[in-house]
Short mmCIF file of N, CA and C in Angstrom, two decimals:
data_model
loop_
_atom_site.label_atom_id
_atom_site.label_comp_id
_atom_site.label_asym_id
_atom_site.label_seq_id
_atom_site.Cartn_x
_atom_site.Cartn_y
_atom_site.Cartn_z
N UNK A 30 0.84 -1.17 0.00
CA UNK A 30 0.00 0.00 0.00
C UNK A 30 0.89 1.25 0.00
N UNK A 31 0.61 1.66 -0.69
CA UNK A 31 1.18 3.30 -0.69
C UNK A 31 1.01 4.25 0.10
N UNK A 32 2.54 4.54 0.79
CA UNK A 32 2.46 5.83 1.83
C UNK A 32 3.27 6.74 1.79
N UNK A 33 2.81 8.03 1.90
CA UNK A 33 2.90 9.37 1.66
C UNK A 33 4.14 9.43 2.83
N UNK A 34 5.37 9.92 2.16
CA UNK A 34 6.32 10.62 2.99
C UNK A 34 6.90 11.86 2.90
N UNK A 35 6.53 12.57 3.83
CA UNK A 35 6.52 14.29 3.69
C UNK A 35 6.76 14.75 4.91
N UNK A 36 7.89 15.75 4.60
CA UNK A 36 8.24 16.69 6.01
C UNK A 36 8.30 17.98 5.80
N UNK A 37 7.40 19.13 6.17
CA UNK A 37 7.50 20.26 6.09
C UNK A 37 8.88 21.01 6.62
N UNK A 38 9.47 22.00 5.82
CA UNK A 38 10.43 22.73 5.77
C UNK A 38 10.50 22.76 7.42
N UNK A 39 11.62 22.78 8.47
CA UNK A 39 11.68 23.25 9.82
C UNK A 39 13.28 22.85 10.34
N UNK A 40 13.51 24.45 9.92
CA UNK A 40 14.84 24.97 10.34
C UNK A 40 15.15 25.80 11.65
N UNK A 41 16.33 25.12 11.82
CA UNK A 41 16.90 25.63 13.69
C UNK A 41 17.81 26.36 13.22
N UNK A 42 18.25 27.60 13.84
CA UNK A 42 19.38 28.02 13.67
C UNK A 42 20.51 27.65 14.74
N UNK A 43 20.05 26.48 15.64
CA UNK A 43 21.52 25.98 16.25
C UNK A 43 21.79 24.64 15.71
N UNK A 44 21.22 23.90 14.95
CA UNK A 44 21.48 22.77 14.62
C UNK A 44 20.63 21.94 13.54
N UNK A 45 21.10 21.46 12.80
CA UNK A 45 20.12 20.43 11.51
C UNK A 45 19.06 20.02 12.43
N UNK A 46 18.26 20.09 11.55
CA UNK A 46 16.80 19.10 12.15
C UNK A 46 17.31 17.90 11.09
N UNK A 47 16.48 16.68 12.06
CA UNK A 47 16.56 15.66 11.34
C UNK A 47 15.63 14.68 11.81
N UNK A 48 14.54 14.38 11.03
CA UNK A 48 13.03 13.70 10.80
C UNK A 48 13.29 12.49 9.99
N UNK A 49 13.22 11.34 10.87
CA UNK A 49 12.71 9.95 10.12
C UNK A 49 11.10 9.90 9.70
N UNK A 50 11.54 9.36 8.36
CA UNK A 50 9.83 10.05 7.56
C UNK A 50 9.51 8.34 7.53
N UNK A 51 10.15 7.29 7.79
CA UNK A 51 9.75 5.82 7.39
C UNK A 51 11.00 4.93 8.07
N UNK A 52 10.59 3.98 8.45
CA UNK A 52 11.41 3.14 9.29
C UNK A 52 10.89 1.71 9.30
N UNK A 53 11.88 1.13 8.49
CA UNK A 53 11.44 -0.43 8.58
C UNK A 53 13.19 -1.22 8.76
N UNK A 54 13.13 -2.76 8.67
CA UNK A 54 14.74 -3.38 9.04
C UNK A 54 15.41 -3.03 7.35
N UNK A 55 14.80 -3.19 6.26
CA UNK A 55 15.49 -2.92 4.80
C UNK A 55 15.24 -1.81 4.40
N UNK A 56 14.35 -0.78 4.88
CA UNK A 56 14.46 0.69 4.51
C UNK A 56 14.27 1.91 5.07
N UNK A 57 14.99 2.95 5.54
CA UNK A 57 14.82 3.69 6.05
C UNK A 57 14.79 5.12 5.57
N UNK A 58 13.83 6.08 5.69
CA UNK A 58 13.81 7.54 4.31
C UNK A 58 13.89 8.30 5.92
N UNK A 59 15.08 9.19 5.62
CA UNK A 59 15.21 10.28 7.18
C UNK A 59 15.23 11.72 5.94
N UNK A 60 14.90 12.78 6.88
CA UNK A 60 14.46 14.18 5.91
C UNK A 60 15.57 15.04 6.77
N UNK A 61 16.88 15.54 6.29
CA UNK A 61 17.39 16.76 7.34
C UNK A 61 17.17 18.24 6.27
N UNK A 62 17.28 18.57 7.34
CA UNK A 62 16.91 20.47 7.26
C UNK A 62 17.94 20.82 7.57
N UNK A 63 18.56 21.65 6.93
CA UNK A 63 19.94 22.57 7.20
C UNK A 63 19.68 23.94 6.85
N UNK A 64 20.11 24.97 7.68
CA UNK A 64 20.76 26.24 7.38
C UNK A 64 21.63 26.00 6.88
N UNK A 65 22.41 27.49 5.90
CA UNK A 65 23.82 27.83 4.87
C UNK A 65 24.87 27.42 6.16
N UNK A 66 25.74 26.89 5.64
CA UNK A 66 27.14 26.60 7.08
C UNK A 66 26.58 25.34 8.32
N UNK A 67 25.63 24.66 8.17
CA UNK A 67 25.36 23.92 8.91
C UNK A 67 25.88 22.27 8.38
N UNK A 68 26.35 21.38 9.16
CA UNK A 68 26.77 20.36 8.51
C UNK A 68 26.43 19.19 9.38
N UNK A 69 26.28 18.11 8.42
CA UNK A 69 26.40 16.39 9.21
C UNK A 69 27.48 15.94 9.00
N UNK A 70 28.17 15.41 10.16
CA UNK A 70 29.86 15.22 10.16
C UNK A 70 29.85 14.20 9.33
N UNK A 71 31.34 13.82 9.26
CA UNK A 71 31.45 12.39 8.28
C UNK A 71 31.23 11.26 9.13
N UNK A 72 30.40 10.32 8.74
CA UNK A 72 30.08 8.99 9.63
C UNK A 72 29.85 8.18 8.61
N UNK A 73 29.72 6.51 9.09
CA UNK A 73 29.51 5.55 7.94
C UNK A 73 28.66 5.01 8.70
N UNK A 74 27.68 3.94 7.56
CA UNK A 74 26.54 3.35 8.09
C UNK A 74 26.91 1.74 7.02
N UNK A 75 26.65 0.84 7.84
CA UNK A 75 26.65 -0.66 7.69
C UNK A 75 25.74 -0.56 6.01
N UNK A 76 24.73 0.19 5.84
CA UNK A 76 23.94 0.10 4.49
C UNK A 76 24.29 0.87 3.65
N UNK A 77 23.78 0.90 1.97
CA UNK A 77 24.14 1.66 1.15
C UNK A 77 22.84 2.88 2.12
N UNK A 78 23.44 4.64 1.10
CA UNK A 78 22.97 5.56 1.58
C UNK A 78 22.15 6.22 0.07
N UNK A 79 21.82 6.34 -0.53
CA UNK A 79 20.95 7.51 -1.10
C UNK A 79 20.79 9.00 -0.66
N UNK A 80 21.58 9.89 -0.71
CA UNK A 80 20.85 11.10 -0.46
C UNK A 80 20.45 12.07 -1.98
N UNK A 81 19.47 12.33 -1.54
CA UNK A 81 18.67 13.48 -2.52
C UNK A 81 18.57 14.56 -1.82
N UNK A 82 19.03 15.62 -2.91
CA UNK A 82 18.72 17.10 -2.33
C UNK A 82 17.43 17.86 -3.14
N UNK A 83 16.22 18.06 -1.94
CA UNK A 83 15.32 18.40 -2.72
C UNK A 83 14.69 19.80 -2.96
N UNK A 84 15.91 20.76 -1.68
CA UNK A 84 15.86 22.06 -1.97
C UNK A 84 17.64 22.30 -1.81
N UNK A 85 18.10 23.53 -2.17
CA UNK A 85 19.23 23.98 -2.11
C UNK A 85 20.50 23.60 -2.61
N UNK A 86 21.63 23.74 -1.66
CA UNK A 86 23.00 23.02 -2.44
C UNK A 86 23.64 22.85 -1.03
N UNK A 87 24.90 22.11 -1.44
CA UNK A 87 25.69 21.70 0.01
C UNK A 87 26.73 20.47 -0.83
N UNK A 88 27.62 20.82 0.18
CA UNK A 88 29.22 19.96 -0.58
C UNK A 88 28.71 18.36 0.08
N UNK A 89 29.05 17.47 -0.34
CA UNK A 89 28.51 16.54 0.05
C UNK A 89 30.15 15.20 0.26
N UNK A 90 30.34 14.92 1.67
CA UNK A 90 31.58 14.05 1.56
C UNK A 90 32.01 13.01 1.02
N UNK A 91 32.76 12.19 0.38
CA UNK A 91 33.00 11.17 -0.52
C UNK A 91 34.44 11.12 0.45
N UNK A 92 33.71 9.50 1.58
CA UNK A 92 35.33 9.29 2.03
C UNK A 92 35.79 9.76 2.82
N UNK A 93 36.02 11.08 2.76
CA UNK A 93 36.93 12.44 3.78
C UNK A 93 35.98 13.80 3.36
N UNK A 94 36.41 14.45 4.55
CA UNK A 94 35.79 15.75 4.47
C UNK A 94 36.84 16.86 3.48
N UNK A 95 37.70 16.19 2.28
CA UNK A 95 38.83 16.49 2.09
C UNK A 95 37.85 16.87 0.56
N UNK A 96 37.28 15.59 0.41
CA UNK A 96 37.13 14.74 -1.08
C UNK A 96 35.26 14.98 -0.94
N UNK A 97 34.82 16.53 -2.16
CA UNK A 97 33.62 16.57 -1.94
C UNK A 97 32.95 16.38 -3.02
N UNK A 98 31.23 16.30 -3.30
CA UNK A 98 30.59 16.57 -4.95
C UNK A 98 29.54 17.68 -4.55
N UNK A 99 29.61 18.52 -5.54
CA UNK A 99 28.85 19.45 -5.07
C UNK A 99 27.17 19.11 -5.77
N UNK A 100 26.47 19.41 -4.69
CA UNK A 100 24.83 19.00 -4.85
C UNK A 100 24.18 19.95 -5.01
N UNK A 101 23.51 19.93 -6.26
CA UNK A 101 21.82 20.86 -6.37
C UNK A 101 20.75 19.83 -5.79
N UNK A 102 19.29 20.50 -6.43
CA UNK A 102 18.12 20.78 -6.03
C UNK A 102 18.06 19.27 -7.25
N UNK A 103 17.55 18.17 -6.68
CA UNK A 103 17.30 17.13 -7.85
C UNK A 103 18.54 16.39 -8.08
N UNK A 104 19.54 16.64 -7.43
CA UNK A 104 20.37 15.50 -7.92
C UNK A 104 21.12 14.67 -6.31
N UNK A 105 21.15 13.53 -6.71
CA UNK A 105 21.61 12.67 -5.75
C UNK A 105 23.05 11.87 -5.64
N UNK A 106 23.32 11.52 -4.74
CA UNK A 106 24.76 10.53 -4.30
C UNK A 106 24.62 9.12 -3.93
N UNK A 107 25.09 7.99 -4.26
CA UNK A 107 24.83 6.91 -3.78
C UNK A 107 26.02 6.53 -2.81
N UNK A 108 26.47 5.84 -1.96
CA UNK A 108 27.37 5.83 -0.86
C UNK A 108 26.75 4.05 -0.82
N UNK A 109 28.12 3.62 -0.87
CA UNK A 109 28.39 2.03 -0.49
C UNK A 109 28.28 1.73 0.85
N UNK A 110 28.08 0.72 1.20
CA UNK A 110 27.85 -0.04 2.86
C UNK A 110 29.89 1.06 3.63
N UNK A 111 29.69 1.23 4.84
CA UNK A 111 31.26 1.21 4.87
C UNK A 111 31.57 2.52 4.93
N UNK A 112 31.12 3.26 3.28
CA UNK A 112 32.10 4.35 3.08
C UNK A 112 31.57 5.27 4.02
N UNK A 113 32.67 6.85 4.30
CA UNK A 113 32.30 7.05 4.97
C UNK A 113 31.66 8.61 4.23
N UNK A 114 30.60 9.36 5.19
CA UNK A 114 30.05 10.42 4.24
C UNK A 114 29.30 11.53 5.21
N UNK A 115 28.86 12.31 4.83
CA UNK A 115 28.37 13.67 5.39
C UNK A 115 28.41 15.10 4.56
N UNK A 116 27.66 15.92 4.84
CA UNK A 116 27.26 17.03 4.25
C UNK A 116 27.24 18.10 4.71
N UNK A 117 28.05 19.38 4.12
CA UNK A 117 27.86 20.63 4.84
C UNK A 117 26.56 21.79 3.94
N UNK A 118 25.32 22.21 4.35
CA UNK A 118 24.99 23.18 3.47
C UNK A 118 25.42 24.49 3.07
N UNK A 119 25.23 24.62 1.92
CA UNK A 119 26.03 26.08 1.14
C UNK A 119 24.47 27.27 0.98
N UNK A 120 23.52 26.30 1.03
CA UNK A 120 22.22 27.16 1.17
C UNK A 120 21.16 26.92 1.90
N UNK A 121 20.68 27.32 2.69
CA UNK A 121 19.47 26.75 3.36
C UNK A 121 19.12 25.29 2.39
N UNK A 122 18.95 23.99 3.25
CA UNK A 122 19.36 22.89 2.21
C UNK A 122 18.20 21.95 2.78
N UNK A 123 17.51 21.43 2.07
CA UNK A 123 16.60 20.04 2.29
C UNK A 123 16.82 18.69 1.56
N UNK A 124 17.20 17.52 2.40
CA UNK A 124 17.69 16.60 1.86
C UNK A 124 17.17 15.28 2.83
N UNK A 125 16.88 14.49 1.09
CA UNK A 125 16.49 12.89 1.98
C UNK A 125 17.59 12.39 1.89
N UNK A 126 17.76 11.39 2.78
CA UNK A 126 18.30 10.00 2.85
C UNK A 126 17.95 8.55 2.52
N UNK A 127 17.55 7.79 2.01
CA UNK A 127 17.36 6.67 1.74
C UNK A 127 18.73 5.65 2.23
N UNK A 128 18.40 4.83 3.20
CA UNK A 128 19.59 4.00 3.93
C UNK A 128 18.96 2.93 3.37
N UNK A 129 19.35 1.64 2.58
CA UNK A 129 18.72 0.64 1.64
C UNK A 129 19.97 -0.73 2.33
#
């Protein structure tokens, strides 16, 4: 059955918001909210990652916070089991996650 996953825009200016929109053991869709200069450190997760950016831009980590790709509005990153990854925003930034 088909279910609607949606998180209205809701930005902190001390820290990312971050909303699990769906939670099961094989899939998980989390929604963060960033202000410009706000970031998710580099961390790795046991699953592949999906992120989509569905408003703004933000450097996005590959590996090291050394080694980045830069993200618009509609385009996404795939991230292997392991690697490691995180995101700083460059604009007020809305982005899913898909952990698969």
């Amino acid at each position: 059955m088909a279910q609607l996953l949606k998180s209205e825009p809701n930005f902190s200016d001390f820290m990312p918001v971050k909303k699990a929109l769906y939670s099961r053991a094989d899939l998980k869709c989390i929604a963060f909210h960033l202000k410009a200069g706000q970031k998710i450190p580099l961390h790795t997760s046991p699953h592949r990652v999906i992120t989509l950016v569905l408003e703004g831009e933000g450097d996005f980590f590959v590996g090291s916070e050394e080694k980045m790709e830069r993200l618009r509005k509609g385009e996404a990153l795939l991230y292997e089991p392991s690697e490691p990854h995180g995101f700083v925003a460059l604009q007020d930034m809305t982005v899913i996650a898909f952990v698969v």
